[in-house]
PDB file of N, CA, C and O in Angstrom:
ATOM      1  N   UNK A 497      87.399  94.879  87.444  1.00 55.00           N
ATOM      2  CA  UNK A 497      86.614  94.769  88.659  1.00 55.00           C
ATOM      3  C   UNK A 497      87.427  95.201  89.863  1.00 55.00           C
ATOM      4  O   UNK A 497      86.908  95.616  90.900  1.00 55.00           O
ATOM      5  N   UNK A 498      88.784  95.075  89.657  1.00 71.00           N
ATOM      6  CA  UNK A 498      89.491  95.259  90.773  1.00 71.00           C
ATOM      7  C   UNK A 498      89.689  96.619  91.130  1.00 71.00           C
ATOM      8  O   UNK A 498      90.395  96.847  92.112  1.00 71.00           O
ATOM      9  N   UNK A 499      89.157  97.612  90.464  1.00 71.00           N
ATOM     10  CA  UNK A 499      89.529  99.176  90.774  1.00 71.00           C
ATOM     11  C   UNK A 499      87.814  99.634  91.403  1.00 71.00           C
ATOM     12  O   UNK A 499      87.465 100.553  92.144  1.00 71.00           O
ATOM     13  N   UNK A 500      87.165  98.736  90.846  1.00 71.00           N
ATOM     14  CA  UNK A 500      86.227  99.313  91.305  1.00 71.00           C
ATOM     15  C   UNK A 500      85.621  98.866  92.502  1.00 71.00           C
ATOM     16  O   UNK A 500      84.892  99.472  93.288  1.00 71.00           O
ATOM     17  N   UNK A 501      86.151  97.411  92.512  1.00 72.00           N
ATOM     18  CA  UNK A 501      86.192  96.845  94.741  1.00 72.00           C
ATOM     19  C   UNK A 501      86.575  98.134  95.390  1.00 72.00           C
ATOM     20  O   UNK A 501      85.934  98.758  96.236  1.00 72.00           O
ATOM     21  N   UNK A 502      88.000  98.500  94.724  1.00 76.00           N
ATOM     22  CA  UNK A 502      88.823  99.438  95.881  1.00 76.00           C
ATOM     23  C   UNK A 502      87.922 100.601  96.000  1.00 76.00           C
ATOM     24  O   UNK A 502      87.835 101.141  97.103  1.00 76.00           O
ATOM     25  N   UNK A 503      87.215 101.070  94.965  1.00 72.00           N
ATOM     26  CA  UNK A 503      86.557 102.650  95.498  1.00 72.00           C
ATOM     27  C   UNK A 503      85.550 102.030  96.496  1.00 72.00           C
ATOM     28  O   UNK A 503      85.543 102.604  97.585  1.00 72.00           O
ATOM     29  N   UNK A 504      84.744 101.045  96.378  1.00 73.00           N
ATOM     30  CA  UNK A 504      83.888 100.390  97.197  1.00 73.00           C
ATOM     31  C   UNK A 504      84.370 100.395  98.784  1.00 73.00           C
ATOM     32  O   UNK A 504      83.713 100.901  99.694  1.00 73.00           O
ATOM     33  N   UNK A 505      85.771  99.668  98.949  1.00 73.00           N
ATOM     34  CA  UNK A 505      86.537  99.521 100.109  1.00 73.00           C
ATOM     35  C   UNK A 505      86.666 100.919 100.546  1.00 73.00           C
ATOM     36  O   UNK A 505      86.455 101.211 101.723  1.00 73.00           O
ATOM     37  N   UNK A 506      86.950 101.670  99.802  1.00 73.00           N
ATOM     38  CA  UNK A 506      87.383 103.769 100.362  1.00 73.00           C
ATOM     39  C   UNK A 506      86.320 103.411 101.076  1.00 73.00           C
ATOM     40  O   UNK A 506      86.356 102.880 102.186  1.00 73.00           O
ATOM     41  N   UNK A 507      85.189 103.746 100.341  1.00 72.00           N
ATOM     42  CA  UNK A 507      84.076 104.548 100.651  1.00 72.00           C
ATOM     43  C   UNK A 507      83.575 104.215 101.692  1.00 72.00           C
ATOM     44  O   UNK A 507      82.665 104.902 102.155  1.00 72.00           O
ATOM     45  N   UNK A 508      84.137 102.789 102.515  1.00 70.00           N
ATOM     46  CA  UNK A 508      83.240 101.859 103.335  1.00 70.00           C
ATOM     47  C   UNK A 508      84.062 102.218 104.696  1.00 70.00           C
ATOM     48  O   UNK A 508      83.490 102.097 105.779  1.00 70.00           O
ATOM     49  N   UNK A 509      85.512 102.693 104.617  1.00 69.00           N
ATOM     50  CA  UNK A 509      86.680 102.959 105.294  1.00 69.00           C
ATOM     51  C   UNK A 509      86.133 104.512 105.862  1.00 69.00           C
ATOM     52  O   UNK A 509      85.919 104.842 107.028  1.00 69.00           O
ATOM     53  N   UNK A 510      85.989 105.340 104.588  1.00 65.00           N
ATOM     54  CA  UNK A 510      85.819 106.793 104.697  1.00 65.00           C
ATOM     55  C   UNK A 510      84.101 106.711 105.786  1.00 65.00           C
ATOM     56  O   UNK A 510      83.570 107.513 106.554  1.00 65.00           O
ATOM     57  N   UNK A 511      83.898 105.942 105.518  1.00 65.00           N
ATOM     58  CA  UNK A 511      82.287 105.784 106.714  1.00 65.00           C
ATOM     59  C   UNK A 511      83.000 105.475 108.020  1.00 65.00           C
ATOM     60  O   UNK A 511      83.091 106.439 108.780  1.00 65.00           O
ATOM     61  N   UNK A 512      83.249 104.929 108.217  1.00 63.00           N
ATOM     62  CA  UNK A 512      84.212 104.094 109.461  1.00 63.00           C
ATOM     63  C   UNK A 512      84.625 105.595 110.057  1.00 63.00           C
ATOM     64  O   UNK A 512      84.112 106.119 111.045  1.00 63.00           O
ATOM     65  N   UNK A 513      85.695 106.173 109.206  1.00 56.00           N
ATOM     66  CA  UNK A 513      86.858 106.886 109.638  1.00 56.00           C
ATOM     67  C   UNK A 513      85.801 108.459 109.978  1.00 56.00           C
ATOM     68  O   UNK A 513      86.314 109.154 110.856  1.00 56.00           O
ATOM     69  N   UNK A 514      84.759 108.908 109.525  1.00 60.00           N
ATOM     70  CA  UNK A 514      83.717 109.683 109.800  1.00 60.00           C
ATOM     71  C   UNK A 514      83.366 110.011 111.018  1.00 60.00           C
ATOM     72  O   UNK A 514      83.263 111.117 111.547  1.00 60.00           O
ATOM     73  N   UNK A 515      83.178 108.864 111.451  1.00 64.00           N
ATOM     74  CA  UNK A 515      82.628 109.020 112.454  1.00 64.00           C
ATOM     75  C   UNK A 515      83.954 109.398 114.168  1.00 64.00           C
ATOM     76  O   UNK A 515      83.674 109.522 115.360  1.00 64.00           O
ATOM     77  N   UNK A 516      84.936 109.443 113.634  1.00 55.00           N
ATOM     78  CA  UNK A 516      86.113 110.025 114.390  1.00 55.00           C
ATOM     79  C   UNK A 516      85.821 111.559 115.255  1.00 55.00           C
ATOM     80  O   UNK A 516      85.551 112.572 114.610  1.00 55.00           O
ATOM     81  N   UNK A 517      85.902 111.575 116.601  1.00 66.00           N
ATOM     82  CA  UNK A 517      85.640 112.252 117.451  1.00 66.00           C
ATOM     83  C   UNK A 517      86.305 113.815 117.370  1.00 66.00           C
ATOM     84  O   UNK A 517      85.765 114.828 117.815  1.00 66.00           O
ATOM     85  N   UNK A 518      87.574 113.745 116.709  1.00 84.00           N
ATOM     86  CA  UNK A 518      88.139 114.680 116.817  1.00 84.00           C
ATOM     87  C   UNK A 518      88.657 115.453 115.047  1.00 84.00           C
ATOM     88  O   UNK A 518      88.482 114.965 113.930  1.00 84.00           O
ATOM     89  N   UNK A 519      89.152 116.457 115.346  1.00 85.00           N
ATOM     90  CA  UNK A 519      89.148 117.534 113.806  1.00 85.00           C
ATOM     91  C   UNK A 519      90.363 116.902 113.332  1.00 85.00           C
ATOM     92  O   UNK A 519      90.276 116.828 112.106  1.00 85.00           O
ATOM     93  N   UNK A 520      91.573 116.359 113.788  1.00 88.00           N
ATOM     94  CA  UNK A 520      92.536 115.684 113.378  1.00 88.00           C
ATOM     95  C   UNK A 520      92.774 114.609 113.011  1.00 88.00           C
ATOM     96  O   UNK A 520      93.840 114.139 112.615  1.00 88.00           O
ATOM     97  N   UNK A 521      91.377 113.965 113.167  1.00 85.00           N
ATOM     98  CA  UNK A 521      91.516 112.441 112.911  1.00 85.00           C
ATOM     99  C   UNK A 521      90.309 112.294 111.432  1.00 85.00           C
ATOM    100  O   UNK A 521      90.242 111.475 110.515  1.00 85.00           O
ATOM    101  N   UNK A 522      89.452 113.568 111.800  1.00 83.00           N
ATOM    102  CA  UNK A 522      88.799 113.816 110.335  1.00 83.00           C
ATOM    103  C   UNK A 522      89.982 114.001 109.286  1.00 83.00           C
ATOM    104  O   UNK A 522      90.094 113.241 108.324  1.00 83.00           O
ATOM    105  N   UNK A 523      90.822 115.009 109.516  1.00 87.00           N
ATOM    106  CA  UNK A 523      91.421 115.287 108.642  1.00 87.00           C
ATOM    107  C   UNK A 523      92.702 114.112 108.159  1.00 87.00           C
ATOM    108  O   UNK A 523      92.969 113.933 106.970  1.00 87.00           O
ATOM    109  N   UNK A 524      93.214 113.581 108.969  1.00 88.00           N
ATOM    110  CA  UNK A 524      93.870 112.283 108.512  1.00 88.00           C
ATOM    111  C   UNK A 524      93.350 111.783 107.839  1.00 88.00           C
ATOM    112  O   UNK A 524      93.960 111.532 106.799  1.00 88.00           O
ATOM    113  N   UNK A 525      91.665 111.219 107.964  1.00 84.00           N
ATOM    114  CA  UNK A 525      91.137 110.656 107.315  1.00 84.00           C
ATOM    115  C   UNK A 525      90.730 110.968 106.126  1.00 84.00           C
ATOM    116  O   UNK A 525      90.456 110.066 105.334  1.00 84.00           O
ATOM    117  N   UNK A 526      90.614 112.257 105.782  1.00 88.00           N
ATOM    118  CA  UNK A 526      90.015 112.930 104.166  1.00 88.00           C
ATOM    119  C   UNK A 526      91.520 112.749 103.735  1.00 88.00           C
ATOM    120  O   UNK A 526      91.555 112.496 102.531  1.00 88.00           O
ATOM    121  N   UNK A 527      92.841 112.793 104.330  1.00 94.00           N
ATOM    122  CA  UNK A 527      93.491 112.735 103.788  1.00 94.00           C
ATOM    123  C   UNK A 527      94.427 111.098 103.229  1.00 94.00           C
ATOM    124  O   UNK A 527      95.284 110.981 102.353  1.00 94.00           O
ATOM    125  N   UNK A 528      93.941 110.242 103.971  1.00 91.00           N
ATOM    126  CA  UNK A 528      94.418 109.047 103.583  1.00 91.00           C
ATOM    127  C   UNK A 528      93.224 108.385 102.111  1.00 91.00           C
ATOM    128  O   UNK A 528      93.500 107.664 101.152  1.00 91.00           O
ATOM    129  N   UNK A 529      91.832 109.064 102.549  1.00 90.00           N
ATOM    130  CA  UNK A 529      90.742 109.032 101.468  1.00 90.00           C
ATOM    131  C   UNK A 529      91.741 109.780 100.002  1.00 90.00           C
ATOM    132  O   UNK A 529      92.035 109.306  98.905  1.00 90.00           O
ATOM    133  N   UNK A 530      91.959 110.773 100.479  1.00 94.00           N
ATOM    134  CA  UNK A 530      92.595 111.575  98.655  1.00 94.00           C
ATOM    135  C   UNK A 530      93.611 110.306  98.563  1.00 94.00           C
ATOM    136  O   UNK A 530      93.015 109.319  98.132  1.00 94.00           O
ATOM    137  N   UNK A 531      94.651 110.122  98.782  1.00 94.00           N
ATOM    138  CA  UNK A 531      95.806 109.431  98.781  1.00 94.00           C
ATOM    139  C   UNK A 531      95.184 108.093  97.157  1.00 94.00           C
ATOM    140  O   UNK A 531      95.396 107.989  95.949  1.00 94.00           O
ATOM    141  N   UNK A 532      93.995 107.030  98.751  1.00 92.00           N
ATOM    142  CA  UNK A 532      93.306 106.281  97.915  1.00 92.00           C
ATOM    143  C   UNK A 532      93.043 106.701  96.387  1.00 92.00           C
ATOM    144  O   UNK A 532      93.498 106.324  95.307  1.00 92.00           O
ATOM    145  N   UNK A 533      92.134 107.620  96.780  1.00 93.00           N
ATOM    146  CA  UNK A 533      91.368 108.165  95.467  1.00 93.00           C
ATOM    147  C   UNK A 533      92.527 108.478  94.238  1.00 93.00           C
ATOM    148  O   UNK A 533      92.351 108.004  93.116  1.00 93.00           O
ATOM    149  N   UNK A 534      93.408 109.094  94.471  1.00 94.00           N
ATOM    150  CA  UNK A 534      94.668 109.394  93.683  1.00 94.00           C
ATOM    151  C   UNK A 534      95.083 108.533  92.932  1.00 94.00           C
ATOM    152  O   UNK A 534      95.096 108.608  91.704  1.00 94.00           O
ATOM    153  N   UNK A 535      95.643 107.206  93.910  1.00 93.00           N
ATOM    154  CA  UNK A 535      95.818 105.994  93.736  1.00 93.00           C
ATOM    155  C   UNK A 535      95.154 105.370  92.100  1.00 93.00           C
ATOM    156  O   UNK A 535      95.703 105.139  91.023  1.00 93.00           O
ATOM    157  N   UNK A 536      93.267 105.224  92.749  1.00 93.00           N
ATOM    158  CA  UNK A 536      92.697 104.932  92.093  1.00 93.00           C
ATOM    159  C   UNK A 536      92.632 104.768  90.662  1.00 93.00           C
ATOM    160  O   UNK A 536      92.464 103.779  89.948  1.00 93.00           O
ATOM    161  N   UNK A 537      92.908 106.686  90.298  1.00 92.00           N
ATOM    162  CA  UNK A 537      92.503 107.459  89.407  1.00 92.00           C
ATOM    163  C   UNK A 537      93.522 106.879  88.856  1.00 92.00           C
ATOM    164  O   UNK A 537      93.222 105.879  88.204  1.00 92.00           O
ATOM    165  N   UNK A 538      95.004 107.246  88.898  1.00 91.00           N
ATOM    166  CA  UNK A 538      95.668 106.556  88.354  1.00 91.00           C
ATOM    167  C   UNK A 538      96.308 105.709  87.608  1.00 91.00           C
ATOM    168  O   UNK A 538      97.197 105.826  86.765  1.00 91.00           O
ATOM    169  N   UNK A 539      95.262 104.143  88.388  1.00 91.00           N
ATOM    170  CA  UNK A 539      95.174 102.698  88.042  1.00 91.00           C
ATOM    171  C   UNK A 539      94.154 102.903  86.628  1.00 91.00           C
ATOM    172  O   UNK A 539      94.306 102.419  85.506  1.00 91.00           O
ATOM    173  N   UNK A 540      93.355 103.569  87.013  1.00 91.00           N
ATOM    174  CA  UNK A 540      92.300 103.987  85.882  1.00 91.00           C
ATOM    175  C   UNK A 540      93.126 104.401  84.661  1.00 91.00           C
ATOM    176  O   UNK A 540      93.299 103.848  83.575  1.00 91.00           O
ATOM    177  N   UNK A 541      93.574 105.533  85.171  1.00 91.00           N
ATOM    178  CA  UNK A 541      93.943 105.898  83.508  1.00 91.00           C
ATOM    179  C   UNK A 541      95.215 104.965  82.818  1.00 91.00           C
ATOM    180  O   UNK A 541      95.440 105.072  81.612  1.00 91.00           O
ATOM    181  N   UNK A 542      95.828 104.266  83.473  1.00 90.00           N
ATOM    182  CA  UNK A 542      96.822 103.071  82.761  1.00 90.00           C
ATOM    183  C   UNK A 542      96.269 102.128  82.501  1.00 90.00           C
ATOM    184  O   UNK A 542      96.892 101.350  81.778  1.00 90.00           O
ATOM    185  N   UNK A 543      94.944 101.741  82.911  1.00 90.00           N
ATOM    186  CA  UNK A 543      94.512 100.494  82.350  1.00 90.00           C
ATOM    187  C   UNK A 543      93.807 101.295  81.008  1.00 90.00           C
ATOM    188  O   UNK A 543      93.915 100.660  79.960  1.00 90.00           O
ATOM    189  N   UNK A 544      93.059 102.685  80.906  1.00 91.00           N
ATOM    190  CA  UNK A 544      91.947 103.293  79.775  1.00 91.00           C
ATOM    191  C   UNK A 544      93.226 103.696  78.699  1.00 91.00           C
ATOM    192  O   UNK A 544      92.829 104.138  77.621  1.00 91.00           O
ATOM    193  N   UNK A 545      94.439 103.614  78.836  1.00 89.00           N
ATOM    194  CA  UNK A 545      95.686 104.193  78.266  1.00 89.00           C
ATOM    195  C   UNK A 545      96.183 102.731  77.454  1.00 89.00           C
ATOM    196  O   UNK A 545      96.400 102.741  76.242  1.00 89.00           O
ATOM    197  N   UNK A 546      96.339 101.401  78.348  1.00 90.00           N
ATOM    198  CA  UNK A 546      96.444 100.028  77.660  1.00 90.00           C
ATOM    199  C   UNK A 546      95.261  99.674  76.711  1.00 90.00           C
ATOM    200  O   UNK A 546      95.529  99.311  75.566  1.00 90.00           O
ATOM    201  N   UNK A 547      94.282  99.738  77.023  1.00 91.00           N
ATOM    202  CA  UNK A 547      92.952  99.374  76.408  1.00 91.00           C
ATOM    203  C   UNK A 547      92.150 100.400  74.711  1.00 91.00           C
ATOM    204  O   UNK A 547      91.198 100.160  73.969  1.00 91.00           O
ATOM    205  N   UNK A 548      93.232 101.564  74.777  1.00 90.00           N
ATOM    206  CA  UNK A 548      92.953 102.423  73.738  1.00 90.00           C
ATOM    207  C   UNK A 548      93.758 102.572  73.196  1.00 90.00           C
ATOM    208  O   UNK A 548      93.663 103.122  72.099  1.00 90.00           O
ATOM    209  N   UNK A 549      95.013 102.134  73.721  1.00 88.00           N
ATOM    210  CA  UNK A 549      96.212 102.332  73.431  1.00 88.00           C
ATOM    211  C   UNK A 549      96.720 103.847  72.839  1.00 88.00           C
ATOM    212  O   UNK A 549      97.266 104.079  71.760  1.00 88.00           O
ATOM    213  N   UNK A 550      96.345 104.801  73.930  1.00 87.00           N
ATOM    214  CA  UNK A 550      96.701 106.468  74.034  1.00 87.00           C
ATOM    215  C   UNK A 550      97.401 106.470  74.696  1.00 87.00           C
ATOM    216  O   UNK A 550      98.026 105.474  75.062  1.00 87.00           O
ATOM    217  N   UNK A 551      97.598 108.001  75.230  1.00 86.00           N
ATOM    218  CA  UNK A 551      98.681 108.470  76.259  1.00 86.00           C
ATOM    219  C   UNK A 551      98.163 108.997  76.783  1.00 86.00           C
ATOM    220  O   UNK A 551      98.943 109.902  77.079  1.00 86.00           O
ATOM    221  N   UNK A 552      96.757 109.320  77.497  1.00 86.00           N
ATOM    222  CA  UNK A 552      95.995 110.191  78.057  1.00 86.00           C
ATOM    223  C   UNK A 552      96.318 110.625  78.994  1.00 86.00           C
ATOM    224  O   UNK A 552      95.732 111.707  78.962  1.00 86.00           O
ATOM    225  N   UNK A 553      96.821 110.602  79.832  1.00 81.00           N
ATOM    226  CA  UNK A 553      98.042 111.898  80.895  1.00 81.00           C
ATOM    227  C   UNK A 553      99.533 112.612  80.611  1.00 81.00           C
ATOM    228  O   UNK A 553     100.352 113.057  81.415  1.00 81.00           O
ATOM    229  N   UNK A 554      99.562 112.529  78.810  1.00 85.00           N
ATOM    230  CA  UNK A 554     100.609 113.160  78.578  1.00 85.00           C
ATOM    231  C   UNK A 554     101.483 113.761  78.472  1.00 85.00           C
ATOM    232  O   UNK A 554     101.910 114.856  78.107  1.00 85.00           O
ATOM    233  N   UNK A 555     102.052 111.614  79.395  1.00 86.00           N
ATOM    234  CA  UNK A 555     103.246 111.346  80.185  1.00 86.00           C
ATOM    235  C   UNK A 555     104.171 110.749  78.647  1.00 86.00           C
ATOM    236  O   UNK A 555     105.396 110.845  78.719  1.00 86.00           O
ATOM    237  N   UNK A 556     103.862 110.446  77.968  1.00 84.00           N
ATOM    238  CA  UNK A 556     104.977 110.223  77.113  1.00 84.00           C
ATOM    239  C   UNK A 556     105.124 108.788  76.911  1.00 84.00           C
ATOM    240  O   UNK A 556     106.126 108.240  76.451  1.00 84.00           O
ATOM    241  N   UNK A 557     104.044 108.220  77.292  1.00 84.00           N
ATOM    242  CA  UNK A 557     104.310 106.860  77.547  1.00 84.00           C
ATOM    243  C   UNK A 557     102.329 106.098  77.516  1.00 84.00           C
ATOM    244  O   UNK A 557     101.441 106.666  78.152  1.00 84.00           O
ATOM    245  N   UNK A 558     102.103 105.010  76.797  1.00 85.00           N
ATOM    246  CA  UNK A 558     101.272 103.710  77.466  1.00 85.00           C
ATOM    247  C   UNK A 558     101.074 103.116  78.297  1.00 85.00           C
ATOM    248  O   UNK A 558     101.411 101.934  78.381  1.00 85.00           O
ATOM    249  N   UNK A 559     100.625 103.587  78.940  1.00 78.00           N
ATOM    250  CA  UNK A 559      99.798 102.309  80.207  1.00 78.00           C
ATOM    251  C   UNK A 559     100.927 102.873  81.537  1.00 78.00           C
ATOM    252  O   UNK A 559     100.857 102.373  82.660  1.00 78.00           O
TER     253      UNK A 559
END
C-alpha cells in the first residue's frame, strides 16, 4: 500500500506544482515529478523481485 500512497502523493504535488507561473518552475517541477517516479519504480521492482524471488533488473542480485 505504501508505494501506491506515494504515486497518489506525486500526482497530488504534480497538480499543485502545475499550476506554477513560470517555464522554470514547470520544469523543476516535471523534474522533481521524474525523480519521484524513478524512486517509485524502483521500490516496485525490489519488492516484485522479493515476492518472486527473480532478478528482474538484471542487477545480479534479489530485492
Amino acid at each position: 500500500m505504501g508505494i501506491l500512497w506515494e504515486v497518489v502523493q506525486t500526482g497530488l504535488m504534480y497538480g499543485q506544482k502545475r499550476k506554477s507561473d513560470t517555464i522554470e518552475d514547470r520544469v523543476q517541477a516535471l523534474e522533481e515529478k521524474l525523480q519521484l517516479t524513478q524512486n517509485t519504480i524502483r521500490q516496485l521492482v525490489k519488492k516484485l523481485e522479493e515476492i518472486h524471488g527473480l532478478d528482474i533488473d538484471g542487477d545480479g542480485r534479489i530485492g
